[in-house]
Amino acid sequence: MFPDAMNAVEISAAGDADMLQMVRRPVPVPRHDEILIKVAYAGVNRPDVLQRKGSYAPPPNASDLPGLEASGEIVGLGAGVTRWRKGEKVCALLPGGGYGEYAVCHADHALRIPRGLSMKEGACLPETSFTVWSNVVQRGGLKGGERFLVHGGTSGIGMMAIQIGHALGARVFATAGNDQKCRAVADLGATAINYRNEDFVKRVAAEGGADLILDMVGGSYIPRNIRTLSLDGRLVMIAFLEGSKVELNFAQIMAKRLTVTGSTLRPQSDTAKAEIADAVRKQLWPLISSGAVKVVIDSEFALKDAANAHRRMESSEHIGKIVLKVAGD
């Protein structure tokens, strides 16, 4: 049995990292088609920071606690759940609630942790792998032999995208902001571009241009991405750290027959997320189990230190994933 109340970190008010406060909350009750997970570790993601600042509200009926991915043990089953049993260890994509000792999610959004990985590593996978696979492979259509440019190469998303691109046989380029970060992306098989002293447009154009670009920066990068793409190239936007409103010359898009698209994961339907989960399990999990794609962890913080985890995220000094230890292995 599990207790009635749990420790959790809530957003007391929109604002800086100090707005993250430890509280006692009721343990959530799984609804139809949901499972209850005793959380071991929770991943920290940029959308958590945006939610804390008041610019990324949780969807209806989701927990108001931050945390979009976690690993742990299933301790409760809602009505209608047949694919899982209590005691199974999983990692899961959450609509929210990862910053707590217990969290609920749709049963079809949980996956067994890939063979050979720890609970800590498993917590770093769902949000990142669902986002990258759905945008790079399903939406972006990346194929072997193509040239693939990843912005934000040392973020959790970036490092996953580099490795997936490399595993699929693409030639991968990645932007990063200092020599240490450039070495980190190069170690994963990417051609590193230090955006502080090199123009990624000229560098990639000299190689024939990019067939696919994954961008989370936005702002001034968007028109530069358009210039970087080759004929029939695709630009996939997943975030806008530098802003979402720019002036674009659509004649360039027409002349090069470009596709500009993008998506956000959290608002998608349960069915859509379940379909992504199934593709990730069948196609990405074997790459992880084989070692072709690895989890890169930057740092670990205790749940009570979630504010410091957010500060680390906002510093942009991290290389890889930031994780919260909630209960441990």
C-alpha positions as a printed Julia matrix, in Angstrom:
329×3 Matrix{Float64}:
  0.0    0.0     0.0
  1.01   3.59   -0.46
  0.4    6.6     1.83
 -2.31   9.23    1.51
  0.15  12.12    1.23
  3.5   12.68   -0.48
  6.32  15.17   -0.75
  6.25  17.27   -3.9
  7.65  20.46   -5.38
  5.04  22.93   -6.55
  5.16  26.28   -8.28
  3.99  28.68   -5.57
  3.66  31.57   -8.04
  4.94  32.41  -11.49
  8.49  33.67  -11.29
 12.1   32.69  -10.73
 13.47  29.42   -9.39
 12.73  30.43   -5.79
  9.05  29.9    -6.61
  9.63  26.14   -6.46
  8.61  25.04   -2.96
  8.47  21.69   -1.15
  4.95  20.84   -0.02
  2.81  17.92    1.1
  0.19  16.85   -1.42
 -2.37  14.05   -1.6
 -1.14  11.03   -3.54
 -2.91  11.13   -6.93
 -5.46   8.44   -7.72
 -5.22   6.75  -11.15
 -8.3    7.2   -13.3
 -9.53   4.92  -16.07
 -6.62   3.76  -18.27
 -4.06   5.35  -15.92
 -1.29   3.91  -13.76
  0.19   5.23  -10.51
  3.98   5.3   -10.36
  6.14   5.57   -7.25
  8.72   7.94   -8.68
 12.41   7.12   -8.4
 13.82   9.87  -10.62
 12.3   12.71  -12.63
 13.8   14.43  -15.65
 14.11  18.22  -15.74
 13.19  19.85  -19.03
 12.98  23.34  -20.48
  9.13  23.23  -20.48
  9.31  22.89  -16.67
 11.1   26.25  -16.58
  8.52  27.79  -18.91
  5.69  26.48  -16.72
  7.37  27.92  -13.63
  7.52  31.3   -15.36
  3.81  31.11  -16.19
  4.1   30.64  -19.95
  3.38  26.92  -20.37
  0.18  25.89  -18.62
 -0.57  22.2   -18.03
 -3.38  20.7   -20.12
 -6.85  20.24  -18.63
 -7.08  17.54  -15.92
 -3.28  17.27  -15.64
 -1.37  17.83  -12.41
 -0.24  21.4   -11.82
  3.09  20.06  -10.53
  5.98  20.35  -13.01
  7.7   17.25  -14.36
  7.04  15.67  -17.75
  8.99  12.42  -17.4
  9.88  10.0   -14.64
 10.97   6.49  -13.82
  9.74   4.28  -11.03
  7.61   1.35   -9.95
  3.95   0.85  -10.78
  2.02   0.73   -7.51
 -1.54   1.34   -8.68
 -3.75   0.51  -11.67
 -6.81   2.41  -12.81
 -9.88   0.7   -14.21
 -9.34  -0.75  -17.66
 -5.55  -1.19  -17.38
 -4.53  -4.68  -18.51
 -1.04  -4.28  -20.03
  0.74  -3.56  -16.73
  1.06  -5.22  -13.32
  1.94  -3.72   -9.97
  5.65  -3.94   -9.26
  6.8   -3.42  -12.85
  9.55  -0.85  -13.38
  8.9    1.73  -16.07
  9.75   5.13  -17.42
  6.86   7.3   -18.5
  5.83  10.44  -20.33
  3.74  12.5   -17.92
  1.27  15.33  -18.53
  2.73  16.84  -15.34
  3.42  15.75  -11.78
  6.94  14.34  -12.03
  8.19  16.53   -9.19
  6.44  14.37   -6.62
  6.91  11.02   -4.91
  3.96   9.59   -6.86
  2.64  10.45  -10.33
 -0.08   9.21  -12.66
  0.0    8.82  -16.42
 -1.89   7.09  -19.2
 -0.97   3.4   -19.28
  0.02   3.61  -22.95
  2.55   6.39  -22.24
  4.73   4.18  -20.04
  7.52   1.97  -21.35
  9.81  -0.61  -19.83
 13.26   0.88  -19.3
 15.61  -0.29  -22.08
 17.77  -3.26  -21.2
 20.93  -2.35  -19.31
 19.8    1.11  -18.19
 19.3    2.29  -14.61
 16.23   4.02  -13.19
 18.22   7.27  -13.27
 18.94   6.88  -16.98
 15.39   5.78  -17.67
 13.98   9.0   -16.23
 15.94  10.97  -18.84
 14.33   9.24  -21.81
 10.57   9.78  -22.3
 10.19  13.52  -22.96
 13.42  13.65  -24.94
 12.94  10.49  -26.98
  9.26  11.12  -27.75
 10.05  14.69  -28.84
 13.04  13.82  -30.99
 11.62  10.71  -32.62
  8.3   12.32  -33.49
  9.89  15.5   -34.87
 13.08  14.23  -36.49
 11.97  10.86  -37.84
  8.18  11.0   -38.15
  7.63  14.69  -38.95
 11.05  15.56  -40.39
 11.49  12.3   -42.31
 15.24  12.01  -41.71
 16.92   9.35  -43.84
 20.38   7.87  -44.07
 22.79   9.91  -46.17
 21.05  13.22  -45.52
 22.68  16.25  -43.92
 21.08  17.03  -40.54
 21.69  20.22  -38.53
 20.85  20.22  -34.82
 20.75  23.48  -32.89
 21.31  23.39  -29.13
 23.53  20.35  -29.55
 24.37  19.83  -25.87
 20.81  20.0   -24.55
 19.11  16.72  -23.72
 17.07  17.05  -26.9
 20.12  17.97  -28.94
 22.26  15.07  -27.76
 19.45  12.61  -28.4
 18.87  14.06  -31.88
 22.56  13.86  -32.78
 22.74  10.21  -31.79
 19.54   9.23  -33.56
 20.7   11.01  -36.7
 24.07   9.29  -36.54
 22.44   5.88  -35.93
 20.2    6.38  -38.97
 23.2    7.1   -41.17
 22.79  10.85  -41.55
 25.69  13.29  -41.58
 25.06  15.36  -38.47
 26.09  18.96  -37.76
 25.45  20.56  -34.37
 25.8   24.07  -33.0
 27.26  24.67  -29.54
 28.55  27.68  -27.64
 32.05  26.81  -26.43
 34.94  24.44  -27.02
 33.89  22.01  -24.28
 30.41  21.71  -25.74
 31.81  21.34  -29.25
 33.95  18.44  -28.06
 30.9   16.85  -26.45
 28.84  16.89  -29.66
 31.84  15.73  -31.68
 32.2   12.76  -29.34
 28.65  11.78  -30.35
 29.53  11.82  -34.04
 28.49  15.34  -35.04
 30.46  17.98  -36.89
 30.61  20.73  -34.27
 29.98  24.39  -35.12
 30.81  26.97  -32.44
 28.1   29.52  -33.14
 29.98  32.22  -31.24
 32.81  32.39  -33.77
 31.52  30.59  -36.85
 28.51  31.17  -39.12
 26.53  27.94  -39.3
 24.88  29.13  -42.53
 28.19  29.35  -44.38
 29.59  26.19  -42.79
 26.67  23.93  -43.69
 26.05  25.6   -47.06
 29.64  24.8   -48.0
 28.78  21.12  -47.49
 25.72  21.31  -49.74
 23.19  22.67  -47.28
 21.02  20.89  -44.74
 18.28  18.47  -45.72
 16.77  18.74  -42.23
 17.19  21.24  -39.38
 15.91  20.74  -35.84
 15.68  24.11  -34.11
 14.73  25.1   -30.57
 16.23  28.6   -30.71
 13.96  30.43  -33.14
 14.24  34.19  -33.43
 17.11  35.25  -35.68
 17.89  31.59  -36.39
 14.69  31.1   -38.41
 15.62  33.15  -41.53
 19.17  31.82  -41.28
 17.8   28.27  -41.21
 15.86  29.01  -44.4
 19.09  30.1   -46.1
 20.89  26.99  -44.82
 18.4   24.45  -46.17
 19.02  22.72  -49.48
 16.39  22.02  -52.14
 13.38  20.2   -50.65
 14.81  20.77  -47.17
 12.73  20.62  -44.0
 12.82  22.89  -40.95
 11.28  21.49  -37.75
 10.69  23.94  -34.89
 10.21  22.6   -31.36
 10.84  25.69  -29.19
 11.59  29.42  -29.38
 14.25  30.39  -26.86
 14.93  33.53  -28.89
 11.31  34.28  -29.84
  8.7   33.03  -32.3
  7.92  36.15  -34.37
 10.23  37.02  -37.26
 10.09  38.42  -40.78
 10.57  35.79  -43.48
 11.06  35.92  -47.24
  8.66  33.23  -48.44
 10.06  33.49  -51.95
 13.07  31.55  -50.64
 10.77  28.86  -49.28
  8.98  28.57  -52.61
 12.14  28.63  -54.72
 13.78  25.83  -52.72
 10.51  23.89  -52.17
 11.03  23.93  -48.4
  8.82  22.5   -45.69
  8.52  24.45  -42.43
  6.79  22.59  -39.63
  6.93  21.92  -35.91
  5.08  20.56  -32.94
  4.67  20.55  -29.18
  4.29  17.27  -27.35
  2.38  18.01  -24.17
 -0.96  19.18  -25.71
 -1.24  16.19  -28.06
 -3.98  13.64  -27.49
 -3.5   10.46  -25.48
 -3.89   8.5   -28.71
 -1.2   10.49  -30.51
  1.24  10.07  -27.6
  0.49   6.35  -27.46
  1.35   6.04  -31.15
  4.65   7.82  -30.56
  5.34   5.56  -27.58
  4.78   2.48  -29.72
  7.18   3.74  -32.41
  9.81   4.62  -29.8
  9.52   1.19  -28.21
  9.84  -0.65  -31.51
 12.47   1.48  -33.25
 14.43   3.58  -30.74
 14.6    1.27  -27.72
 16.67  -1.34  -29.63
 19.19   1.38  -30.55
 19.47   2.32  -26.88
 19.75  -1.28  -25.7
 22.52  -1.9   -28.24
 24.48   1.15  -27.07
 24.12   2.99  -30.38
 22.19   5.72  -28.54
 23.25   6.6   -24.99
 21.83   8.69  -22.18
 24.11  11.62  -21.36
 23.52  12.98  -17.85
 24.84  16.38  -16.84
 23.87  16.49  -13.17
 21.64  15.11  -10.44
 19.8   17.07   -7.75
 17.65  15.99   -4.82
 13.94  16.73   -5.17
 14.2   19.4    -2.48
 16.87  21.1    -4.6
 14.67  21.43   -7.69
 15.27  25.19   -7.7
 18.99  24.6    -8.19
 18.23  22.16  -10.99
 16.24  24.91  -12.71
 19.09  27.37  -12.21
 21.42  24.87  -13.84
 19.02  24.55  -16.77
 18.7   28.32  -17.16
 22.47  28.81  -17.03
 22.71  26.87  -20.32
 25.99  25.44  -19.04
 24.68  21.89  -18.88
 25.79  19.15  -21.25
 23.09  16.5   -21.36
 20.18  15.8   -19.06
 19.45  17.19  -15.59
 17.66  14.77  -13.27
 15.97  14.91   -9.86
 16.42  12.03   -7.41
 13.05  11.48   -5.79
 13.31   8.05   -4.15
 16.38   6.44   -5.72
 16.84   2.93   -7.1
